[in-house]
Amino acid sequence: MTRFLTRAGVLLTTFAVLVACSGNNGGNEEANATKSPTATNNGNETADENKEPVKFSISMRTLNVAYVEKHPDINEDKYVKKLEEMTNADLDIRLIPHNEYQDKMVQMFATNDIPDVVQGSGGLSGAELAGAVANGVFLPLNDLLEEHGQDLLKFIPEEAWARMTDSITGNIYGIPEILSNPSRRATWIRTDLLEKVGKDIPTTVEETMEVLRAFKEIGVEQPFAGRQNFKYSDTFFGAYDVFGYLNQFKLFPDGQVKPSFFDTENMKKAIQVYKTMYDEGLISKEFATVESTDFRSNITSGKVGMWSMNANELPIWGAQLKSNVPEAEIALIPSPVGTDGKGGYAHYNPVTRSFYINAEAKDKAADIVKFFNWMVSEEAELFFSFGIEGEDYQVVNGEPKFEVPTDTEGTDKLRYLNYWLWMVQDTTYNKMVSSLSDSGLQMIDAFDNMLSKEGRRGIEFDPRLDALIQNPDLTPKSDEMPPLVLEKVLRIVYGKDSVDSFDDVLEEYLSKGGNDVIKEATERYNSKENAFE
């Protein structure tokens, strides 16, 4: 590679060899059927041919997974049928649209149309659960896990179980899907474009802006990919450590715990970056209305030069881009740093999804726990990694041989299996699939040696602060600022207000309940009451 790819400290993942490695997979590379260190045959109560399948309904967010959202009937999908066969279950999956998730969940609880199993998006106090735990909607799982979920208890770390546990009663209410590496999102760049403009890998905000300007000069339609509410386009808020999300409270020098956007000096710097990008055409003029589907399409069709996305999507998104733009090459690079010499994205909490059992399903709860316990078995890992034996992969001399797909249909199916249908796993990356190609191994290296060293940690309160619950306009999401603040930031970026007017929204924030938020946050932090750092 040319000099710009070898700059010190830069860890790259290119896709120049992706298709070749994938295509040769059946010839020289064998699947490494890595055994889960915590999955044992002892607690894995598999299908009993003499027992009727356990029938249960389960609500699941579509998560913008194309295979799911395009499927005419996910319950008739062959992989769902195979899962049912392997677990002696009869599933009734009820899909909840990704972009309507919170509203649909609240509606579900309001109408009392609650399935046997409910998928949540994190801890017990998530807004999507609408207070269901406190209202006794779900079963305590402690005894059921002890009897039927020993593999789950071994596999899932204590910090994840803490998010599923009522701190007052000690009851465990949810089964979590986990994330062992909290630094999940990465900065991606088209290195073929970088080589074309003769630039080095940027490391600072200023260098990044120069690269984006160079991309624009050569006709890149969207030098930087923007998205609605700055989701997956919050790179520069990270550079200045001012995300302001649910888990991004900070202890300030005055001894108070506040949302990070109260660091007004750095917040204004971050906003100015986005305003400059908007003014200079380095980001789409319509970025504030771009939703997830269009965001992905813009990137994989070759319209974008730089963007943010979960690093574990690298093999799939990269293959799709390569299919559409054969000359394209991608790198995961260290995120641009701000004034403190740091950068990266907001760290995730250790729970990515969670599953709760309806108290009305008590008679089938034991079998449901067995179903989830199977998810951490070796059999499950093989199925969710490669699919159906004899159809998706072959076993040769006792070893599975799998060819990593590079076409859109194949990669969509793989994402469905690896990510969506596998309900309880470590979602950092799929080791079995990633280990099959050089690009996948480089992705693993990126997680272990680059992403683990960047990102922004903050203070998170779970259950949420009462003051936030009482003031929806002040309530941030896991990756969005509070509506009141977000609206102001967008007005500034679009040129309707000045950057210095950001001070005004902080005054409004305080007057509309923000003082109560800060008071409660400070008290809970000092008393260590469900405050996570």
XYZ file of C-alpha atoms in Angstrom:
533
model
C 0.000 0.000 0.000
C 1.117 3.596 -0.395
C 2.600 5.760 2.354
C -0.702 7.159 3.612
C -1.737 3.691 4.808
C 1.310 3.150 6.989
C 1.199 6.185 9.236
C 2.262 5.310 12.776
C -0.510 4.384 15.135
C -3.063 3.722 12.424
C -4.796 0.371 12.339
C -6.339 -0.294 8.956
C -8.772 -2.811 7.588
C -8.950 -2.799 3.817
C -11.258 -4.666 1.542
C -8.869 -5.176 -1.322
C -8.686 -8.873 -0.428
C -12.189 -9.427 0.891
C -13.694 -11.040 -2.161
C -10.603 -13.097 -2.868
C -10.407 -14.399 0.683
C -14.076 -15.188 0.751
C -13.959 -16.973 -2.557
C -11.008 -19.145 -1.506
C -12.599 -20.060 1.760
C -13.746 -23.456 0.590
C -10.314 -24.281 -0.823
C -7.670 -23.378 1.745
C -9.389 -22.058 4.848
C -11.409 -24.075 7.278
C -13.947 -22.757 9.722
C -12.573 -22.523 13.210
C -15.397 -23.989 15.231
C -14.399 -22.152 18.369
C -15.911 -23.650 21.455
C -17.686 -21.343 23.813
C -15.684 -21.562 27.063
C -18.801 -21.353 29.139
C -21.216 -23.483 27.178
C -21.415 -26.996 28.531
C -23.630 -29.924 27.851
C -24.719 -30.005 31.493
C -27.435 -27.286 31.570
C -28.120 -27.488 27.882
C -31.411 -29.290 27.991
C -31.955 -30.006 24.314
C -35.049 -31.071 22.468
C -36.852 -34.066 23.916
C -38.534 -35.977 21.124
C -41.185 -37.246 23.498
C -42.166 -33.800 24.716
C -44.475 -31.359 22.979
C -42.703 -28.193 21.763
C -43.085 -25.223 24.068
C -45.250 -22.630 22.346
C -44.523 -19.008 23.135
C -44.855 -15.600 21.542
C -41.986 -13.123 21.494
C -41.784 -9.482 20.415
C -38.599 -8.493 18.580
C -37.412 -5.198 17.150
C -36.466 -5.490 13.483
C -33.207 -3.579 14.095
C -33.068 -2.421 10.468
C -32.091 -5.951 9.406
C -33.037 -6.156 5.728
C -33.640 -9.917 5.744
C -36.217 -9.504 8.514
C -37.896 -6.363 7.232
C -38.312 -7.761 3.708
C -39.498 -11.210 4.784
C -43.171 -11.920 3.994
C -43.566 -14.042 7.155
C -40.601 -14.425 9.477
C -42.344 -17.242 11.354
C -42.218 -19.364 8.193
C -38.524 -18.679 7.612
C -36.469 -21.849 7.283
C -33.962 -20.702 9.892
C -36.720 -20.007 12.399
C -38.085 -23.473 11.648
C -34.640 -25.001 12.175
C -34.243 -23.075 15.429
C -37.580 -24.445 16.590
C -36.484 -27.965 15.699
C -33.196 -27.619 17.579
C -34.810 -26.181 20.717
C -38.146 -28.036 20.712
C -39.981 -24.726 20.519
C -42.887 -23.275 18.550
C -42.291 -19.549 18.176
C -44.722 -16.783 17.364
C -42.387 -13.886 16.553
C -44.084 -10.493 16.596
C -42.017 -7.905 14.774
C -41.782 -4.314 15.970
C -40.569 -1.846 13.300
C -37.164 -0.444 14.138
C -38.062 3.232 13.776
C -41.351 2.871 15.664
C -40.010 0.707 18.453
C -40.544 2.888 21.517
C -44.020 4.056 20.503
C -45.138 0.535 19.610
C -43.801 -0.839 22.885
C -45.631 1.762 24.956
C -48.794 0.997 22.983
C -48.322 -2.725 23.595
C -48.227 -2.260 27.361
C -51.083 0.251 27.309
C -53.377 -2.214 25.515
C -52.126 -5.153 27.603
C -51.392 -7.087 24.412
C -48.157 -8.455 25.826
C -46.455 -11.555 24.373
C -44.942 -14.322 26.477
C -41.457 -12.879 25.957
C -40.680 -9.195 25.456
C -37.437 -7.946 23.938
C -36.072 -4.786 25.518
C -33.162 -2.609 24.485
C -31.145 -2.531 27.673
C -31.793 -2.220 31.383
C -34.912 -2.596 33.463
C -35.853 1.066 33.372
C -35.791 1.609 29.623
C -38.500 3.926 28.363
C -39.675 1.207 25.978
C -40.716 -0.956 28.955
C -43.096 1.736 30.215
C -42.591 0.822 33.879
C -43.515 -2.822 33.271
C -40.998 -4.184 35.770
C -42.259 -2.002 38.607
C -45.840 -2.911 37.691
C -45.216 -6.642 38.059
C -45.613 -7.519 34.387
C -42.545 -9.782 34.302
C -41.464 -12.856 36.252
C -38.460 -12.854 38.591
C -35.996 -15.317 37.071
C -33.560 -16.103 39.894
C -34.836 -19.608 40.693
C -35.527 -20.454 37.060
C -31.986 -19.501 36.086
C -30.505 -21.542 38.912
C -32.425 -24.605 37.786
C -32.506 -24.249 34.005
C -30.017 -21.532 33.053
C -26.649 -22.511 34.469
C -24.887 -21.893 31.170
C -26.394 -18.411 31.023
C -25.191 -17.690 34.554
C -21.667 -18.749 33.581
C -21.575 -16.986 30.220
C -23.042 -13.605 31.140
C -20.775 -11.339 33.250
C -21.828 -9.866 36.566
C -21.986 -6.305 35.228
C -24.607 -7.368 32.682
C -26.678 -9.219 35.274
C -26.554 -6.052 37.398
C -28.472 -4.246 34.643
C -31.173 -6.928 34.820
C -31.481 -6.881 38.612
C -33.799 -4.824 40.813
C -31.415 -3.264 43.331
C -34.061 -3.247 46.065
C -35.382 -6.809 45.831
C -32.400 -8.487 44.185
C -34.728 -10.037 41.611
C -33.371 -10.740 38.131
C -36.026 -9.889 35.549
C -34.251 -10.126 32.208
C -31.874 -12.326 30.241
C -29.296 -10.064 28.588
C -27.487 -10.208 25.295
C -24.038 -8.832 26.064
C -21.295 -6.658 24.629
C -17.870 -7.415 26.074
C -16.119 -4.490 24.340
C -18.035 -1.254 25.070
C -16.212 0.642 22.304
C -18.268 -0.662 19.415
C -18.557 2.155 16.913
C -15.696 3.133 14.667
C -14.689 5.760 12.138
C -14.595 4.386 8.592
C -12.949 5.931 5.538
C -12.634 5.153 1.824
C -8.887 4.695 1.473
C -9.064 4.533 -2.307
C -10.423 8.086 -2.231
C -7.803 9.086 0.315
C -5.082 7.839 -1.996
C -6.684 9.667 -4.902
C -6.495 13.024 -3.100
C -2.987 12.323 -1.797
C -3.823 12.770 1.873
C -2.602 10.964 4.968
C -4.970 9.316 7.425
C -6.335 12.254 9.461
C -5.887 12.195 13.220
C -7.272 15.534 14.415
C -10.517 17.369 13.730
C -8.655 19.918 11.619
C -6.945 17.249 9.501
C -10.259 15.468 9.049
C -11.894 18.620 7.737
C -9.093 19.023 5.191
C -9.630 15.453 3.984
C -13.379 16.033 3.640
C -12.729 19.192 1.629
C -10.406 17.232 -0.648
C -13.095 14.581 -1.135
C -15.554 17.286 -2.169
C -13.081 18.681 -4.685
C -12.895 15.340 -6.518
C -16.669 15.047 -6.661
C -17.558 12.814 -3.716
C -21.283 13.404 -3.254
C -21.218 13.166 0.549
C -17.716 13.576 1.989
C -19.141 12.797 5.461
C -22.319 10.772 5.997
C -24.915 12.538 8.104
C -27.994 10.994 9.634
C -31.158 12.033 11.425
C -30.557 13.326 14.972
C -26.789 12.839 14.471
C -27.171 9.076 14.968
C -24.028 7.408 13.679
C -22.726 10.802 12.632
C -21.730 12.133 16.059
C -17.993 11.783 15.430
C -17.167 15.371 16.330
C -19.281 15.482 19.475
C -17.053 12.591 20.516
C -13.896 14.482 19.653
C -14.928 17.177 22.137
C -16.555 14.796 24.674
C -19.989 16.444 24.622
C -22.424 13.705 23.572
C -25.005 14.386 26.279
C -26.572 10.916 25.996
C -28.131 8.833 28.775
C -24.756 7.406 29.768
C -22.805 10.626 29.239
C -23.229 12.575 32.465
C -19.974 14.022 33.809
C -18.665 15.218 37.144
C -17.859 18.915 36.665
C -15.252 20.938 38.616
C -18.015 22.531 40.704
C -18.826 19.103 42.145
C -22.095 18.757 40.237
C -22.972 15.904 37.888
C -24.418 17.285 34.650
C -25.004 16.229 31.044
C -21.735 16.576 29.161
C -23.117 19.302 26.873
C -22.842 21.695 29.835
C -19.181 21.928 28.822
C -20.174 24.907 26.707
C -16.718 25.707 25.357
C -16.274 22.291 23.788
C -19.925 21.977 22.824
C -19.685 25.152 20.768
C -16.538 23.845 19.073
C -18.331 20.648 18.097
C -21.397 22.478 16.805
C -19.165 24.791 14.771
C -17.614 21.775 13.038
C -21.024 20.560 11.885
C -22.065 24.058 10.849
C -18.894 24.397 8.784
C -19.520 21.021 7.150
C -23.079 22.051 6.347
C -22.046 25.448 4.974
C -19.279 23.965 2.809
C -21.310 21.026 1.511
C -19.208 18.411 3.291
C -22.379 16.812 4.646
C -25.741 16.394 2.930
C -28.023 19.418 3.211
C -30.782 16.942 4.079
C -28.778 15.069 6.729
C -31.345 15.819 9.443
C -33.946 13.701 7.629
C -31.734 10.781 6.526
C -32.944 7.556 8.146
C -31.038 4.320 8.663
C -31.974 2.631 5.375
C -30.897 5.575 3.216
C -27.787 6.055 5.345
C -26.664 2.525 4.587
C -27.619 2.762 0.928
C -25.626 5.981 0.491
C -22.539 4.312 1.923
C -22.731 0.932 0.185
C -23.496 2.555 -3.179
C -20.266 4.559 -3.008
C -21.617 8.064 -2.403
C -19.770 8.636 0.895
C -16.125 9.190 1.802
C -16.171 8.957 5.604
C -18.721 7.757 8.142
C -19.364 6.085 11.482
C -20.786 2.598 12.037
C -20.435 -0.386 14.336
C -17.110 -2.020 13.578
C -18.607 -5.509 13.543
C -20.510 -4.540 10.372
C -17.202 -4.268 8.524
C -17.245 -7.574 6.597
C -20.869 -7.217 5.492
C -20.962 -3.508 4.612
C -17.545 -3.763 3.044
C -18.573 -6.667 0.850
C -21.697 -4.835 -0.290
C -19.722 -1.703 -1.133
C -17.112 -3.769 -2.963
C -19.860 -5.445 -4.958
C -21.234 -2.066 -6.061
C -17.908 -0.234 -6.373
C -15.164 -2.789 -7.156
C -12.313 -0.294 -6.715
C -13.483 0.739 -3.237
C -11.264 0.094 -0.238
C -12.221 0.745 3.371
C -10.250 1.311 6.548
C -11.249 1.528 10.164
C -9.162 4.374 11.546
C -8.695 6.014 14.939
C -11.423 8.592 15.441
C -10.407 12.259 15.157
C -9.258 13.779 18.429
C -10.206 17.108 19.944
C -8.527 19.489 22.362
C -7.835 16.814 25.001
C -6.116 14.525 22.495
C -8.889 11.933 22.705
C -11.850 10.894 20.601
C -14.184 8.082 19.723
C -17.792 7.281 20.371
C -19.968 6.870 23.429
C -19.307 3.556 25.114
C -22.201 1.143 25.095
C -23.487 -0.398 28.268
C -22.849 -4.151 28.553
C -26.419 -5.090 27.563
C -27.468 -4.703 23.921
C -30.809 -6.521 24.053
C -32.720 -8.115 26.906
C -35.548 -10.606 27.141
C -38.293 -10.631 29.768
C -40.845 -13.351 30.520
C -44.459 -12.320 30.983
C -45.802 -13.242 34.431
C -48.839 -14.672 32.623
C -46.519 -17.250 30.998
C -45.412 -18.746 34.302
C -46.452 -22.275 33.293
C -44.030 -22.288 30.350
C -41.274 -20.135 31.882
C -38.952 -23.055 32.640
C -38.942 -24.156 29.004
C -38.427 -20.577 27.854
C -35.352 -20.277 30.077
C -34.079 -23.572 28.604
C -34.549 -22.041 25.138
C -32.346 -19.076 26.031
C -29.852 -21.298 27.845
C -29.324 -23.199 24.590
C -28.296 -19.934 22.915
C -24.848 -20.083 24.543
C -24.158 -23.701 23.534
C -21.637 -24.877 20.937
C -24.507 -26.150 18.789
C -26.073 -22.690 18.789
C -22.791 -20.987 17.938
C -22.318 -23.224 14.902
C -25.903 -22.747 13.698
C -26.038 -18.978 14.098
C -22.564 -18.539 12.607
C -22.889 -20.687 9.491
C -26.531 -21.743 9.116
C -27.870 -25.165 8.159
C -25.436 -28.038 7.626
C -25.502 -29.396 4.098
C -27.090 -26.238 2.754
C -25.085 -23.268 4.035
C -21.911 -25.142 4.975
C -20.384 -28.592 4.665
C -18.574 -30.761 7.169
C -15.344 -32.212 5.768
C -13.205 -34.537 7.878
C -15.161 -33.487 10.927
C -14.615 -29.765 10.361
C -17.178 -27.241 9.073
C -16.272 -25.509 5.812
C -18.070 -22.237 5.097
C -17.747 -19.726 2.281
C -18.289 -16.161 3.437
C -20.859 -14.500 1.151
C -20.011 -11.294 -0.679
C -23.302 -10.574 -2.446
C -26.064 -8.499 -0.850
C -28.484 -11.397 -0.476
C -25.883 -13.555 1.212
C -24.558 -10.870 3.523
C -28.083 -9.853 4.530
C -28.813 -13.461 5.449
C -25.576 -13.723 7.396
C -26.364 -10.581 9.371
C -29.791 -11.983 10.177
C -28.288 -15.196 11.550
C -25.203 -13.760 13.245
C -26.901 -10.742 14.740
C -30.700 -10.786 14.871
C -31.843 -14.381 15.331
C -29.050 -15.210 17.799
C -30.724 -13.646 20.798
C -28.157 -14.213 23.536
C -24.480 -13.942 22.626
C -21.482 -11.640 22.902
C -22.302 -9.214 20.103
C -18.848 -7.642 19.823
C -18.167 -9.718 16.705
C -18.777 -13.224 15.389
C -15.481 -14.966 15.907
C -16.225 -18.051 13.809
C -17.098 -16.071 10.678
C -14.557 -13.294 11.209
C -11.720 -15.797 11.602
C -12.241 -17.095 8.069
C -10.671 -14.176 6.190
C -7.819 -11.730 6.513
C -10.283 -8.862 6.616
C -12.203 -10.495 9.442
C -9.038 -11.096 11.422
C -8.096 -7.460 10.907
C -11.506 -6.461 12.240
C -10.870 -8.517 15.371
C -7.502 -6.793 15.658
C -9.224 -3.414 15.359
C -11.512 -4.222 18.267
C -8.700 -5.528 20.414
C -5.996 -2.986 19.637
C -7.675 0.217 18.441
C -11.260 0.539 19.622
C -10.363 -0.715 23.078
C -8.199 2.401 23.442
C -10.730 5.026 22.359
C -14.248 6.159 23.125
C -15.943 8.230 25.792
C -17.150 6.845 29.088
C -19.599 8.776 31.216
C -21.899 8.325 34.184
C -25.189 6.484 33.652
C -28.126 6.092 36.019
C -30.241 2.962 35.804
C -33.060 3.211 36.801
C -33.257 6.577 35.106
C -33.406 9.793 37.029
C -36.943 10.616 38.141
C -36.383 14.190 37.011
C -35.775 12.963 33.458
C -38.863 10.775 33.457
C -40.935 13.780 34.495
C -39.421 16.006 31.783
C -39.441 14.255 28.374
C -37.939 17.276 26.584
C -34.858 16.948 28.782
C -34.531 13.187 28.388
C -31.754 11.937 26.097
C -31.703 8.524 24.451
C -28.842 6.074 24.372
C -27.426 7.863 21.323
C -29.441 11.054 20.973
C -29.372 14.357 22.821
C -32.479 15.556 24.676
C -35.112 16.918 22.249
C -34.757 20.443 23.650
C -30.999 20.499 23.077
C -31.091 18.623 19.772
C -33.541 21.099 18.271
C -31.291 24.001 19.233
C -28.183 22.345 17.810
C -29.934 21.720 14.499
C -31.106 25.331 14.337
C -27.515 26.472 14.782
C -26.139 24.060 12.172
C -28.782 25.179 9.679
C -27.833 28.816 10.305
C -31.057 29.898 11.995
C -29.293 30.741 15.267
C -25.716 31.655 16.166
C -23.279 29.267 17.819
C -23.088 31.528 20.864
C -26.848 31.233 21.312
C -26.279 27.714 22.636
C -26.017 29.316 26.080
C -29.705 30.194 25.802
C -30.830 26.577 25.556
C -28.915 25.692 28.714
C -30.790 28.397 30.578
C -34.030 27.014 29.168
C -32.955 23.494 30.146
C -32.391 24.575 33.746
C -35.680 26.459 33.931
C -37.703 23.515 32.614
C -36.531 21.002 35.199
C -32.823 20.804 34.502
C -31.928 22.003 37.989
C -33.802 18.994 39.356
C -31.977 16.691 36.944
C -28.579 17.965 38.084
C -29.536 17.862 41.769
C -30.779 14.268 41.564
C -27.825 13.152 39.434
C -25.337 14.638 41.877
C -27.055 13.076 44.887
C -27.298 9.632 43.304
C -23.701 9.748 42.126
C -22.410 10.742 45.550
C -24.472 8.029 47.248
C -23.485 5.438 44.586
C -27.168 4.682 43.997
C -27.319 2.760 40.712
C -24.735 5.055 39.157
C -22.599 3.264 36.577
C -19.319 4.574 35.192
